[in-house]
């Protein structure tokens, strides 16, 4: 499994991904799921992937090759004119690889080898943008109504994102919020695991403003994880108490 | 969909279920998913159901009939000698109904019409017990390592249960904890909906100690729901702040 979140805030983009891949519970490995390409001062394009690892690695390889091979230059993420076109190109590559692998595996391949991608970035003169790309190659874009996307194991970490998100979050608070969301997910699903990759991209900087790998035993992540249990307990006690008797009711 | 939680605490058993059933998003209804049978002073047996509504209603009807028809008396939940036997009997009924409906629908029926059940209760002279029964008729029992079971849409509401559960919880706090868990689920999944049913069974009372339907606009539930957003925000701010620079690192 996987857990990745991409988020737009007023100040820019914040991304976090785990690094665990598994085939069953007895075969786990660490693989990077966050990738980026940039032209300093002009653009940065970041991808996070969830789903079949062979598929996502193939997608990344094709996109990477295009940035180098002159022939496909105009489809390269370093050359497309808009983030929308970057999503179109990425979607096409993803769909083709999924379809091809399914086709080659005949009846057995149906519905397998799929993957999803979060694409985020900014090109000079335009706004930072965030997309969620489906295995079918089509995609949706984040808006202020839905300013973040999750892929992989999305449910455990969603309630805190819904409650805690605010477009005016500082980058530091946005990273903290994502860490709480990841911690809830890690606690509930073994197939999501440390280390985590974090990237912060400030609006109009066209480069990672902050990039870090959060390793196992990272002291800050541990302080969030243990502090959150305590903080939730206080939050819980701050809520009004439930009573068996309400309004006019009285104990018998 | 559905969301039901059964929980064992030192003081006894606490159960909560939603009441929404849906077939698509444009066909929703309210159906009770919590049922109980009791012999005052001797036993109480409670069931909560998730899954195919025709299946769960058939299970409840068969179990209900057995408490009335003399012929099946010895398989009745009011007569079985232990809660373990109550789980065995309920599992058998569930499996038979699922299998029969699948069989009658041939190839199209495969894997459909399934349901899960949480069974909780106490019989005089024995401990309160809590079981999770699978569509295959087998079941697991709660222990102090895993003192609560969820069925239906379990993920959104799980992190707060993991963090907030304590076997010494008062009944009032246990109900409050379940309300927070249900609120997180309601906020994320449209197919889980109010009203909610709550039941509290005090150890050795062999009757519902407290029973209530939480209707839409229930003032207490609304205060938990709105208070929780605020409380989470404070909890979040009480965590240590993230910094781009850690240890010996300094801004460039």
XYZ file of C-alpha atoms in Angstrom:
504
model
C 0.000 0.000 0.000
C 0.956 3.652 0.017
C -0.111 6.958 1.451
C 0.584 10.249 -0.342
C -0.977 13.677 0.150
C -0.603 16.793 -1.975
C -1.947 20.071 -0.652
C -2.349 23.618 -1.966
C -2.090 26.472 0.509
C -1.894 30.205 -0.128
C 1.889 30.098 0.192
C 2.365 27.235 -2.278
C 2.404 23.428 -2.370
C 3.110 20.854 0.340
C 3.627 17.156 -0.459
C 4.249 14.085 1.637
C 4.593 10.414 0.736
C 5.535 7.214 2.522
C 8.057 4.783 1.018
C 6.720 1.330 1.791
C 5.838 -1.104 -0.946
C 4.596 -4.559 -0.179
C 3.590 -7.729 -1.878
C 1.864 -9.488 0.966
C 2.904 -8.609 4.526
C 6.060 -10.700 4.365
C 7.670 -8.877 1.474
C 8.148 -5.190 2.155
C 10.683 -2.779 0.704
C 11.508 0.902 0.683
C 10.924 2.702 -2.608
C 10.743 6.415 -3.240
C 7.302 7.540 -4.448
C 8.020 11.251 -4.825
C 9.847 12.606 -7.878
C 10.444 16.035 -9.323
C 11.825 17.801 -12.368
C 12.661 21.474 -12.452
C 14.093 24.298 -14.525
C 15.456 26.772 -11.980
C 13.532 30.028 -12.061
C 11.040 28.686 -14.616
C 9.159 25.567 -13.447
C 8.940 22.705 -11.026
C 6.846 19.575 -11.594
C 6.427 16.991 -8.827
C 4.817 13.542 -8.956
C 3.736 11.123 -6.236
C 2.648 7.612 -7.131
C 0.444 4.880 -5.641
C -0.406 1.474 -7.020
C 1.473 -1.215 -8.898
C 5.196 -0.525 -8.482
C 6.218 -1.870 -11.896
C 3.654 0.471 -13.469
C 4.693 3.553 -11.518
C 8.407 2.950 -12.091
C 7.748 2.565 -15.815
C 5.806 5.841 -15.860
C 8.614 7.667 -14.067
C 11.213 6.165 -16.426
C 9.312 7.243 -19.543
C 8.794 10.763 -18.190
C 12.452 10.952 -17.186
C 13.650 9.751 -20.599
C 11.569 12.370 -22.344
C 13.339 15.115 -20.446
C 16.589 13.824 -21.965
C 15.773 12.442 -25.416
C 15.504 15.250 -27.978
C 12.867 13.428 -30.049
C 10.127 13.587 -27.390
C 11.195 16.981 -26.115
C 7.857 18.662 -26.754
C 6.060 16.081 -24.595
C 8.598 16.442 -21.798
C 7.492 17.771 -18.426
C 10.307 20.296 -18.797
C 8.839 21.655 -22.030
C 5.026 21.454 -21.855
C 3.531 24.946 -21.773
C 1.161 24.477 -18.821
C 0.631 22.265 -15.765
C -2.590 21.139 -17.447
C -0.509 19.789 -20.346
C 1.837 18.136 -17.832
C -1.215 16.317 -16.425
C -2.386 15.348 -19.920
C 1.028 13.912 -20.825
C 1.430 12.084 -17.526
C -2.089 10.670 -17.827
C -1.375 9.392 -21.330
C 1.822 7.648 -20.257
C 0.092 6.111 -17.244
C -2.894 4.865 -19.277
C -0.699 3.388 -21.998
C 1.473 1.473 -19.542
C -1.506 0.165 -17.568
C -3.353 -0.870 -20.749
C -0.329 -2.512 -22.309
C 0.450 -4.603 -19.244
C -3.211 -5.591 -18.907
C -3.419 -6.505 -22.597
C -0.229 -8.586 -22.474
C -1.696 -10.566 -19.576
C -4.985 -11.272 -21.339
C -7.995 -12.227 -19.246
C -5.827 -12.485 -16.122
C -4.674 -8.921 -16.528
C -8.147 -7.354 -16.298
C -8.380 -4.649 -13.672
C -4.774 -5.175 -12.529
C -1.523 -3.190 -12.744
C -3.296 0.096 -12.053
C -1.827 3.162 -10.381
C -2.776 6.717 -9.460
C -0.642 9.822 -9.473
C -0.697 13.170 -7.708
C 0.896 15.833 -9.903
C 1.804 19.224 -8.468
C 3.859 22.136 -9.630
C 4.085 25.607 -11.057
C 5.265 27.141 -14.322
C 6.382 30.778 -14.430
C 3.569 33.258 -15.025
C 0.919 30.775 -13.839
C -0.539 29.599 -10.534
C 0.681 26.544 -8.561
C -1.581 23.650 -9.543
C -2.416 20.226 -8.164
C -3.918 17.258 -10.061
C -5.055 13.740 -9.284
C -4.496 11.423 -12.260
C -6.448 8.163 -12.569
C -5.237 4.891 -14.137
C -7.577 5.647 -17.056
C -5.436 8.676 -17.838
C -8.063 11.291 -17.010
C -7.649 13.618 -14.054
C -9.190 16.179 -11.732
C -7.725 19.406 -10.409
C -7.769 20.695 -6.843
C -9.792 23.802 -6.069
C -10.374 25.818 -2.912
C -13.358 23.556 -2.223
C -11.119 20.482 -2.319
C -7.616 21.791 -1.794
C -5.822 18.495 -1.191
C -5.637 15.058 -2.776
C -4.793 11.735 -1.152
C -3.862 8.473 -2.861
C -3.350 4.960 -1.466
C -4.648 4.312 2.058
C -6.633 7.515 2.327
C -9.269 6.940 4.994
C -7.499 6.811 8.359
C -5.721 10.105 7.795
C -8.616 11.972 6.219
C -10.647 13.218 9.220
C -7.742 15.283 10.606
C -7.061 16.795 7.161
C -10.736 17.766 6.802
C -10.724 19.316 10.281
C -7.249 20.867 10.245
C -6.873 22.256 6.735
C -6.848 26.005 6.286
C -5.566 27.724 3.148
C -3.671 30.216 5.289
C -1.606 27.507 7.002
C 2.092 28.251 7.267
C 4.310 25.684 5.547
C 5.488 24.487 8.958
C 1.907 23.944 10.148
C 0.975 22.234 6.898
C 3.867 19.774 7.340
C 2.814 19.236 10.953
C -0.773 18.560 9.830
C 0.428 16.028 7.257
C 2.568 14.342 9.903
C -0.462 13.887 12.155
C -2.419 12.484 9.216
C 0.441 10.100 8.339
C 0.860 9.066 11.960
C -2.823 8.054 12.194
C -2.409 6.028 9.007
C 0.842 4.365 10.092
C -0.796 3.351 13.370
C -3.648 1.604 11.539
C -2.164 0.115 8.366
C 1.073 -1.886 8.390
C 1.513 -1.469 4.658
C 2.160 2.265 5.041
C 5.588 2.880 6.569
C 8.451 5.189 7.396
C 10.594 6.787 6.085
C 8.468 9.625 4.720
C 9.428 12.152 2.045
C 8.406 15.780 2.483
C 8.568 18.565 -0.047
C 7.528 22.186 0.271
C 7.387 24.402 -2.821
C 6.915 28.089 -2.214
C 4.855 29.974 -4.762
C 7.062 31.498 -7.502
C 10.228 29.818 -6.293
C 10.280 27.076 -8.983
C 12.456 24.866 -6.778
C 11.942 22.793 -3.614
C 11.906 25.284 -0.748
C 12.312 22.433 1.698
C 12.936 18.742 1.186
C 13.538 16.129 3.824
C 13.364 12.407 4.383
C 11.790 11.622 7.760
C 13.585 8.471 8.891
C 12.473 5.929 11.470
C 13.210 7.413 14.910
C 13.083 10.980 13.600
C 12.837 12.943 16.859
C 10.299 15.464 15.547
C 8.012 12.804 14.077
C 8.228 10.872 17.334
C 7.310 13.968 19.317
C 4.273 14.525 17.063
C 3.241 10.891 17.365
C 3.471 10.707 21.149
C 2.264 14.299 21.650
C -0.804 13.653 19.521
C -2.072 10.880 21.809
C -1.803 13.267 24.746
C -3.273 16.201 22.839
C -6.234 14.122 21.633
C -6.923 13.021 25.174
C -7.063 16.658 26.317
C -9.183 17.575 23.295
C -11.552 14.746 24.155
C -11.880 15.874 27.770
C -12.542 19.437 26.673
C -15.771 18.293 24.964
C -19.012 18.588 26.955
C -19.764 15.442 28.982
C -22.444 13.021 27.879
C -25.251 12.422 30.338
C -27.743 9.556 30.449
C -30.349 12.135 31.390
C -31.145 15.024 29.118
C -33.498 17.980 29.331
C -36.455 17.100 31.537
C -35.450 13.492 32.075
C -34.586 12.430 35.583
C -33.162 9.212 36.927
C -35.901 6.777 37.929
C -22.991 1.315 4.061
C -23.075 1.173 7.828
C -20.985 1.956 10.834
C -21.320 0.000 14.099
C -18.954 -0.247 17.054
C -19.119 -2.587 20.050
C -16.783 -1.960 22.961
C -15.930 -3.720 26.211
C -14.920 -1.587 29.182
C -14.413 -2.593 32.813
C -17.920 -1.415 33.650
C -19.617 -3.396 30.866
C -20.541 -3.042 27.186
C -21.143 0.028 25.018
C -22.660 -0.208 21.537
C -23.425 2.305 18.826
C -24.806 1.925 15.307
C -25.974 4.214 12.541
C -29.281 3.602 10.737
C -28.617 4.439 7.109
C -29.012 1.873 4.385
C -28.442 2.714 0.774
C -28.636 1.195 -2.618
C -26.722 3.767 -4.600
C -26.630 7.335 -3.314
C -30.124 8.120 -4.546
C -31.914 5.473 -2.550
C -31.358 5.832 1.176
C -33.557 4.725 4.058
C -33.491 4.481 7.818
C -33.339 0.956 9.235
C -32.474 -0.103 12.751
C -29.270 -2.166 12.924
C -29.201 -2.783 16.661
C -31.359 -5.494 18.265
C -31.488 -7.140 21.654
C -33.130 -9.981 23.538
C -33.106 -10.289 27.290
C -34.326 -12.293 30.249
C -34.431 -9.817 33.135
C -31.900 -10.691 35.810
C -30.454 -13.557 33.749
C -29.129 -12.500 30.329
C -28.977 -9.880 27.634
C -27.847 -10.548 24.064
C -27.370 -7.680 21.596
C -26.662 -7.756 17.865
C -25.533 -5.097 15.398
C -25.518 -5.807 11.681
C -23.702 -4.554 8.576
C -24.009 -5.708 4.993
C -26.853 -6.805 2.763
C -30.100 -5.658 4.380
C -32.211 -8.583 3.145
C -29.637 -10.941 4.681
C -29.434 -9.158 8.030
C -33.205 -8.825 8.328
C -33.589 -12.535 7.588
C -31.023 -13.379 10.285
C -32.818 -11.222 12.848
C -36.182 -12.760 11.898
C -34.895 -16.322 12.307
C -33.287 -15.516 15.654
C -36.442 -13.735 16.790
C -38.677 -16.649 15.739
C -36.546 -19.096 17.669
C -37.119 -17.173 20.883
C -40.863 -17.765 20.331
C -41.256 -21.134 18.616
C -40.987 -23.994 21.113
C -39.425 -26.378 18.589
C -36.157 -24.449 18.216
C -36.058 -23.341 21.830
C -32.707 -24.909 22.595
C -31.064 -22.928 19.781
C -32.677 -19.686 20.915
C -30.521 -16.814 22.113
C -32.684 -16.835 25.228
C -31.791 -20.463 26.005
C -28.197 -21.113 24.883
C -25.969 -21.750 27.891
C -23.128 -19.362 27.002
C -22.383 -16.272 24.907
C -20.018 -18.492 22.923
C -22.995 -20.675 21.963
C -24.956 -17.541 21.085
C -22.155 -16.645 18.641
C -22.121 -20.195 17.221
C -25.891 -20.153 16.626
C -25.884 -16.657 15.135
C -22.959 -17.577 12.880
C -24.784 -20.668 11.634
C -27.928 -18.717 10.798
C -25.909 -16.010 9.042
C -23.883 -18.509 6.983
C -26.954 -20.483 5.963
C -28.845 -17.428 4.770
C -25.843 -16.022 2.876
C -25.115 -19.395 1.239
C -28.724 -20.061 0.321
C -29.181 -16.667 -1.335
C -25.885 -17.051 -3.182
C -26.805 -20.562 -4.325
C -30.247 -19.486 -5.534
C -28.607 -16.799 -7.650
C -26.103 -19.143 -9.245
C -22.989 -17.677 -10.819
C -24.327 -14.135 -10.345
C -24.684 -14.686 -6.628
C -21.004 -15.415 -5.980
C -19.516 -13.226 -3.269
C -22.753 -11.254 -2.815
C -25.424 -10.961 -0.101
C -22.830 -11.070 2.665
C -23.098 -9.453 6.085
C -21.180 -9.172 9.352
C -22.491 -9.067 12.880
C -21.257 -7.748 16.199
C -22.681 -9.819 19.046
C -22.408 -8.605 22.636
C -23.964 -9.600 25.898
C -23.745 -11.329 29.238
C -25.304 -14.398 30.844
C -25.555 -14.665 34.622
C -22.471 -16.145 36.301
C -20.265 -15.315 33.311
C -18.348 -12.279 31.981
C -19.724 -9.771 29.446
C -18.471 -10.881 26.012
C -18.136 -9.364 22.573
C -17.852 -11.193 19.231
C -17.384 -10.292 15.589
C -19.158 -12.799 13.314
C -18.139 -13.164 9.666
C -20.416 -14.051 6.722
C -18.736 -17.490 6.713
C -20.254 -18.114 10.142
C -16.977 -18.181 12.054
C -16.117 -15.476 14.563
C -13.521 -13.859 16.795
C -13.851 -12.609 20.348
C -12.654 -9.303 21.778
C -9.849 -9.367 24.329
C -8.077 -6.673 26.305
C -5.613 -6.414 23.431
C -8.437 -5.657 21.000
C -11.332 -4.530 23.158
C -13.614 -3.164 20.451
C -14.953 -4.277 17.069
C -16.108 -2.144 14.168
C -18.145 -3.228 11.141
C -19.070 -1.366 7.951
C -17.143 1.826 7.193
C -14.478 1.284 9.837
C -11.479 3.359 8.771
C -12.354 7.019 9.259
C -13.415 6.502 12.854
C -10.654 4.113 13.871
C -7.723 6.435 14.746
C -9.662 8.193 17.527
C -10.798 4.836 18.963
C -7.211 3.558 18.987
C -6.018 6.746 20.676
C -8.950 7.318 23.035
C -9.857 3.856 24.278
C -9.131 3.004 27.884
C -10.711 0.055 29.678
C -11.417 2.265 32.681
C -13.558 4.697 30.662
C -16.821 5.690 32.310
C -19.907 4.803 30.274
C -20.458 8.507 29.602
C -16.924 8.918 28.259
C -17.224 5.758 26.191
C -20.393 7.102 24.550
C -18.634 10.431 23.972
C -15.678 8.616 22.367
C -18.016 6.691 20.077
C -19.774 9.910 19.113
C -16.464 11.470 18.055
C -15.660 8.335 16.046
C -19.108 8.394 14.402
C -18.856 12.111 13.705
C -15.545 11.629 11.832
C -17.175 8.859 9.795
C -20.347 10.826 9.044
C -18.231 13.756 7.841
C -16.383 11.529 5.352
C -18.896 8.957 4.107
C -22.394 9.929 2.967
C -23.625 6.365 3.283
C -23.309 6.465 7.066
C -26.018 8.649 8.592
C -28.010 9.817 11.571
C -29.978 8.859 13.582
C -27.660 6.741 15.732
C -28.646 4.086 18.245
C -26.759 3.876 21.537
C -26.903 1.137 24.137
C -25.018 0.808 27.398
C -25.135 -2.478 29.344
C -23.705 -2.404 32.827
C -21.959 -5.544 33.989
C -24.355 -7.887 35.872
C -27.438 -5.801 35.110
C -28.751 -8.087 32.297
C -30.761 -5.228 30.825
C -30.003 -2.053 28.871
C -28.692 0.442 31.423
C -29.125 3.221 28.900
C -30.667 3.292 25.463
C -31.175 6.270 23.218
C -31.736 7.203 19.615
C -29.605 10.207 18.651
C -31.726 12.057 16.112
C -30.633 14.594 13.503
C -30.153 17.925 15.333
C -29.541 16.218 18.665
C -28.078 19.107 20.696
C -25.434 16.968 22.430
C -24.233 15.341 19.205
C -24.090 18.761 17.569
C -22.024 20.125 20.450
C -19.583 17.204 20.113
C -19.358 17.680 16.361
C -18.694 21.417 16.471
C -16.616 21.232 19.663
C -14.387 18.555 18.159
C -13.237 20.815 15.309
C -12.247 23.441 17.850
C -10.670 20.922 20.225
C -8.644 19.337 17.419
C -7.371 22.733 16.396
C -6.136 23.390 19.943
C -4.656 19.895 20.129
C -2.860 20.523 16.864
C -1.415 23.817 18.076
C -0.259 22.202 21.312
C 2.109 19.957 19.315
C 5.719 21.115 18.925
C 6.220 23.270 15.809
C 7.940 21.870 12.754
C 11.059 23.686 11.634
C 12.797 23.540 8.262
C 16.082 23.586 10.184
C 16.878 20.877 12.690
C 19.801 20.244 15.029
C 22.939 21.843 13.610
C 21.325 22.958 10.380
C 21.100 26.671 9.752
C 19.369 28.659 7.058
C 21.645 29.261 4.073
